[in-house]
mmCIF file of C-alpha atoms in Angstrom:
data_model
loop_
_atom_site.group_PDB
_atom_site.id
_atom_site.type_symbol
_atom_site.label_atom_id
_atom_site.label_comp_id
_atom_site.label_asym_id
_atom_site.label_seq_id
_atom_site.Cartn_x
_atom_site.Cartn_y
_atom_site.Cartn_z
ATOM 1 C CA UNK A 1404 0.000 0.000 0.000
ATOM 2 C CA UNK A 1405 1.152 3.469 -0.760
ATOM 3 C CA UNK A 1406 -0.059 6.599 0.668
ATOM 4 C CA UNK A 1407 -3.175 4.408 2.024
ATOM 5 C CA UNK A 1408 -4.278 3.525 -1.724
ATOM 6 C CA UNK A 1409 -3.464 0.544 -3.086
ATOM 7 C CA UNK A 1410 -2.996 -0.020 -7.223
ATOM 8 C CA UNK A 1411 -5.703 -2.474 -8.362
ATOM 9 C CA UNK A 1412 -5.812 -2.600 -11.729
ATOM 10 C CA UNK A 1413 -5.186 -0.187 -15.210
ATOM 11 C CA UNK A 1414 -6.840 -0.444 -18.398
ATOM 12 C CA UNK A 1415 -6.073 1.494 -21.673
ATOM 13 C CA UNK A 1416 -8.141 2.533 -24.553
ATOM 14 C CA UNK A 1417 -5.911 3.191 -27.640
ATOM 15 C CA UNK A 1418 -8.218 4.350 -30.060
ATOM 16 C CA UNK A 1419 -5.754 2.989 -32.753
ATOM 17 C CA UNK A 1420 -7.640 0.048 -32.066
ATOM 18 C CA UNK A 1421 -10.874 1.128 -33.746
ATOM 19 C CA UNK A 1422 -10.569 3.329 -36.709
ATOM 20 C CA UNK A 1423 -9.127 2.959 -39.888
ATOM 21 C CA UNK A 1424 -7.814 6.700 -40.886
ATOM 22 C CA UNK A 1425 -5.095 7.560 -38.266
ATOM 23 C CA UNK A 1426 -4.310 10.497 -39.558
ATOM 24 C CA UNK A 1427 -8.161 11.814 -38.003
ATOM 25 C CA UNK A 1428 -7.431 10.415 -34.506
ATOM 26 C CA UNK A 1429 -5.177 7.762 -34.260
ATOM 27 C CA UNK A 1430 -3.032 9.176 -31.385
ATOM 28 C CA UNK A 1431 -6.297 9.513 -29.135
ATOM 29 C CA UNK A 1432 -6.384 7.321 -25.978
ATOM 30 C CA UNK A 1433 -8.100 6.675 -22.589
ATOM 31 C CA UNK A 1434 -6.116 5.709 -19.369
ATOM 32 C CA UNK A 1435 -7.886 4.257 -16.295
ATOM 33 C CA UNK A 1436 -5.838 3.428 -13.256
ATOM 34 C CA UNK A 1437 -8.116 1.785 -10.260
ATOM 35 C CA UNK A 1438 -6.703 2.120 -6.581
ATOM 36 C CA UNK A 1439 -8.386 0.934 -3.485
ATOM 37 C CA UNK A 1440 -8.836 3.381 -0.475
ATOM 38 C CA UNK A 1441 -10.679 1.992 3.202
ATOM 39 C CA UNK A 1442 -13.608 2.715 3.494
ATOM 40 C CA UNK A 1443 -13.131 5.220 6.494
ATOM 41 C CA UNK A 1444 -10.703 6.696 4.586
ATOM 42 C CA UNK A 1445 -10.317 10.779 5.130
ATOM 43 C CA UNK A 1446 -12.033 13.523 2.556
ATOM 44 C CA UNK A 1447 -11.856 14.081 -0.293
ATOM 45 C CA UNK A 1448 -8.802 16.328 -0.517
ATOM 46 C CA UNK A 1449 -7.347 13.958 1.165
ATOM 47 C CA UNK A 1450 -7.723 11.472 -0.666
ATOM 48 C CA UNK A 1451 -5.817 13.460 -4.054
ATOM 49 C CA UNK A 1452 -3.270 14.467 -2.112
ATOM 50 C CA UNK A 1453 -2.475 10.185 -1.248
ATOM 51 C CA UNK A 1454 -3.252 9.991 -5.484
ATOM 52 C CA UNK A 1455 -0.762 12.387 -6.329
ATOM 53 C CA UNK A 1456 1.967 10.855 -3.583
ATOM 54 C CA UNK A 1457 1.121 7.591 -5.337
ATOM 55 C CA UNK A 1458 3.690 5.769 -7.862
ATOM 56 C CA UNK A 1459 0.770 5.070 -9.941
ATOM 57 C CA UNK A 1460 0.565 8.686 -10.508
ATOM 58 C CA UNK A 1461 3.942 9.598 -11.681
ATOM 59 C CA UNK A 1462 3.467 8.786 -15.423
ATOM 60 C CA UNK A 1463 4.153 10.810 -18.271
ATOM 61 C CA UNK A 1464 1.570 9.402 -20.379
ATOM 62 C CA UNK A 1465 4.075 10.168 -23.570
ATOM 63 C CA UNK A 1466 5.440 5.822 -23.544
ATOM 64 C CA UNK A 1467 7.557 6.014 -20.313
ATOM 65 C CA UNK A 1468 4.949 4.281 -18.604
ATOM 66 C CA UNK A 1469 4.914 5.035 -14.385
ATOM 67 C CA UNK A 1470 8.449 5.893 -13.096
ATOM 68 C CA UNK A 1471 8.210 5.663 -9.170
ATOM 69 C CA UNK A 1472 11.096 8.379 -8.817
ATOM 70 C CA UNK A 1473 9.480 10.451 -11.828
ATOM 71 C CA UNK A 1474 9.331 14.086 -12.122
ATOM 72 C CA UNK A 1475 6.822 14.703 -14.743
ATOM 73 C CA UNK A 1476 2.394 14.074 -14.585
ATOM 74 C CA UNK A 1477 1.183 13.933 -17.985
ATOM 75 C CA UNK A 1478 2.624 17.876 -19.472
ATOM 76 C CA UNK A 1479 3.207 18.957 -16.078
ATOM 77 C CA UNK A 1480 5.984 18.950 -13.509
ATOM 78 C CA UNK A 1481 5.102 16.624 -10.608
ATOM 79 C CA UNK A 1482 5.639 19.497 -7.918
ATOM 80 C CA UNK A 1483 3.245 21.617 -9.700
ATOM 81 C CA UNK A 1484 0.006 19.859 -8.839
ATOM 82 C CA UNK A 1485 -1.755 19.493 -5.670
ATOM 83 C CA UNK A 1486 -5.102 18.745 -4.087
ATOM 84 C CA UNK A 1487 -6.456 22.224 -4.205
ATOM 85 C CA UNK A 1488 -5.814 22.109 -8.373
ATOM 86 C CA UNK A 1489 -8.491 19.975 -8.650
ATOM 87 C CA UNK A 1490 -12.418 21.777 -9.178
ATOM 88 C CA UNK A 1491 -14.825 19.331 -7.823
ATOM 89 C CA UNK A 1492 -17.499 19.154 -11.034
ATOM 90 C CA UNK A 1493 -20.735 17.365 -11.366
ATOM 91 C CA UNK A 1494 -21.322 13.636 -13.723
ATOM 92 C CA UNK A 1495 -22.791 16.039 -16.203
ATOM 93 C CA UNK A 1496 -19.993 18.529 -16.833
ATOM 94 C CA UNK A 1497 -17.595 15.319 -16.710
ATOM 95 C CA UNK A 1498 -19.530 13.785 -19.637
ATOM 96 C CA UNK A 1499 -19.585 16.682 -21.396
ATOM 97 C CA UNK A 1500 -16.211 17.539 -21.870
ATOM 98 C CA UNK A 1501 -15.407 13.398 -22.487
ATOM 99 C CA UNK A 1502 -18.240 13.658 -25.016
ATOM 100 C CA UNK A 1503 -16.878 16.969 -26.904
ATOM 101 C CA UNK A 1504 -13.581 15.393 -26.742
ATOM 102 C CA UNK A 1505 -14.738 11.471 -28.352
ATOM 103 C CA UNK A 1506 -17.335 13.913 -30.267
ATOM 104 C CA UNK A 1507 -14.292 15.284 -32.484
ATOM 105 C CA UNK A 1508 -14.215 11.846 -33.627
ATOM 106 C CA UNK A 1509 -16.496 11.329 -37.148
ATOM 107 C CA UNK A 1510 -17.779 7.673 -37.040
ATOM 108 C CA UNK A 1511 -17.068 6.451 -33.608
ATOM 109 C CA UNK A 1512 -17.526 2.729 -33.844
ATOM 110 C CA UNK A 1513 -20.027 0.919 -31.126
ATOM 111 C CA UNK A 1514 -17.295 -1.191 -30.250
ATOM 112 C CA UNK A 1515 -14.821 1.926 -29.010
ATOM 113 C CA UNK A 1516 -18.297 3.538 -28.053
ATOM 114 C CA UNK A 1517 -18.937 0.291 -25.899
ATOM 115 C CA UNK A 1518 -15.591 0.437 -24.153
ATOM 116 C CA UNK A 1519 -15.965 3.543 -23.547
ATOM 117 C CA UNK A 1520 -19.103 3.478 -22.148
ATOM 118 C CA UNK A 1521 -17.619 0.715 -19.514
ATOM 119 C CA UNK A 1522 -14.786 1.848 -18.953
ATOM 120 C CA UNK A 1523 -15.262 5.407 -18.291
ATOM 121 C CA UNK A 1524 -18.953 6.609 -18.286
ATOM 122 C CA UNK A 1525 -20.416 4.174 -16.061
ATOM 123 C CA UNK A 1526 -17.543 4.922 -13.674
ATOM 124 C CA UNK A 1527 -18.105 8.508 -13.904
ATOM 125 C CA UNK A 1528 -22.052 7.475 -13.567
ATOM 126 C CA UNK A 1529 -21.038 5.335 -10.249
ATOM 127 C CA UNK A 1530 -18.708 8.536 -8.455
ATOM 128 C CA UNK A 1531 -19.173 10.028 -5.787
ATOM 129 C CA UNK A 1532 -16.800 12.554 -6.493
ATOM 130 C CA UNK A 1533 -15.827 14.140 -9.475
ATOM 131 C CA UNK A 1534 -12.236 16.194 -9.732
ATOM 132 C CA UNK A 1535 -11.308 17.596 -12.886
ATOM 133 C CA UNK A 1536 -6.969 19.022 -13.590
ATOM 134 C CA UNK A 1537 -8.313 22.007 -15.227
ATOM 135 C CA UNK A 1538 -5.039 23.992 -17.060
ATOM 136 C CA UNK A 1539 -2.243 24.519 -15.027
ATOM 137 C CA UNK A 1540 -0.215 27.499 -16.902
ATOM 138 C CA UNK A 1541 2.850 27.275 -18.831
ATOM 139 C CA UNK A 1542 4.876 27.002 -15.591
ATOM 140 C CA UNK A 1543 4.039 24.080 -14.873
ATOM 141 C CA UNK A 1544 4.370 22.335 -17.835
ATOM 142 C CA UNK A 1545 7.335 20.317 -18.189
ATOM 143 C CA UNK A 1546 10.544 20.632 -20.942
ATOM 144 C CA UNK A 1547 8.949 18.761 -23.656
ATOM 145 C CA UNK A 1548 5.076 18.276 -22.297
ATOM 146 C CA UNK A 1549 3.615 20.060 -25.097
ATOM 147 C CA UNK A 1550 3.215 16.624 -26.682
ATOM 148 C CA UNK A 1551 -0.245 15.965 -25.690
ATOM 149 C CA UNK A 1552 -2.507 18.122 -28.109
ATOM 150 C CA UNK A 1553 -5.503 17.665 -25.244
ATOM 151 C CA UNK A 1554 -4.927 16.273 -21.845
ATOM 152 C CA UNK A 1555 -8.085 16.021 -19.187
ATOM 153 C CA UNK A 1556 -8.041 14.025 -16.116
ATOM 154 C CA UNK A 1557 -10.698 13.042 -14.109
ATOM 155 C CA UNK A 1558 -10.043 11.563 -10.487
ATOM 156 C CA UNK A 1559 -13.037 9.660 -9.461
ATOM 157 C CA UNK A 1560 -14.000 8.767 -6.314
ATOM 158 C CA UNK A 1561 -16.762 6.160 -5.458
ATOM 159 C CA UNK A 1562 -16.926 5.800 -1.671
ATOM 160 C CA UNK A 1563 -19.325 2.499 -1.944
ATOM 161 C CA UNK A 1564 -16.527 0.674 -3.548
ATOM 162 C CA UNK A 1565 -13.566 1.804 -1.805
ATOM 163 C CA UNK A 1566 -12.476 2.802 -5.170
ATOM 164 C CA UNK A 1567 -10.330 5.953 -6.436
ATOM 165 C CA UNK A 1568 -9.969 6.221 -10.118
ATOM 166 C CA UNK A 1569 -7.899 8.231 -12.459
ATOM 167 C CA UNK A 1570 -8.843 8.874 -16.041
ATOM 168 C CA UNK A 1571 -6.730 10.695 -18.070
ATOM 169 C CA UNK A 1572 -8.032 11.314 -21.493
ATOM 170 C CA UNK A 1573 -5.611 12.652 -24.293
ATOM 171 C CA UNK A 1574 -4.303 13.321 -28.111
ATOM 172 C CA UNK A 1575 -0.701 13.114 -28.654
#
């Protein structure tokens, strides 16, 4: 355990997978890391501030994959992001700004559509919690972190499973 979480499980979307003209959208993917939190566990803030402690979290999302003694989140600097980044938003404005995202896509196929909708909207359906990394200014954003065209993350927190889960949603 790390930070009181503990990694369950990650699953990744590669959109790659399901369309035929990469040059539309064939750098678009989805990645869902699951960690377990007790049930008593502390609020909220609390609980991103064990997320971002956690190994899980220091990924780069750009093919490094997680590097425990990383420096870099996605585009940003580790040591730029904390709790009080995150804005707490509702299951509504969560889908909406997945759905404008997937929505750029022409032709999403039912079987991406399906894995989407089980992968990601019926855990955003299922939180408790929603926390969205909004922008976090050019400082923060690492030497070469401009590789991600879009990058939103959702941390999701669903008290009745013990479950905290981060979605990161991107183009590179």
């Amino acid at each position: 355990m790390d930070n009181g979480l503990t990694h369950e499980k990650s699953t990744f979307i590669n959109f790659r997978r399901y369309v035929r003209d990469l040059k539309k959208h064939g750098f678009r993917w989805v990645d869902i890391k699951q960690l377990r939190f007790c049930a008593e566990s502390a609020d909220d803030g609390k609980l991103l501030a064990a997320l971002i402690g956690h190994d899980q979290f220091r990924d780069d999302y750009a093919g490094g994959g997680v590097l425990p003694d990383g420096s870099r989140h996605g585009p940003y600097w580790l040591q730029s992001i904390t709790s009080d980044l995150y804005q707490s938003i509702s299951q509504e404005e969560a889908v909406q700004i997945l759905r404008e995202w997937v929505g750029s896509l022409w032709g999403v196929s039912t079987e991406l559509e399906a894995d989407l909708q089980r992968e990601v909207f019926a855990r955003v359906a299922a939180a408790d919690g929603i926390h969205y990394l909004g922008e976090l200014g050019n400082e923060a954003i690492h030497d070469w972190g401009r590789v991600h065209d879009y990058f939103h993350e959702f941390v999701l927190v669903d008290r009745s499973a013990g479950r905290i889960t981060l979605v990161v949603a991107a183009d590179d």
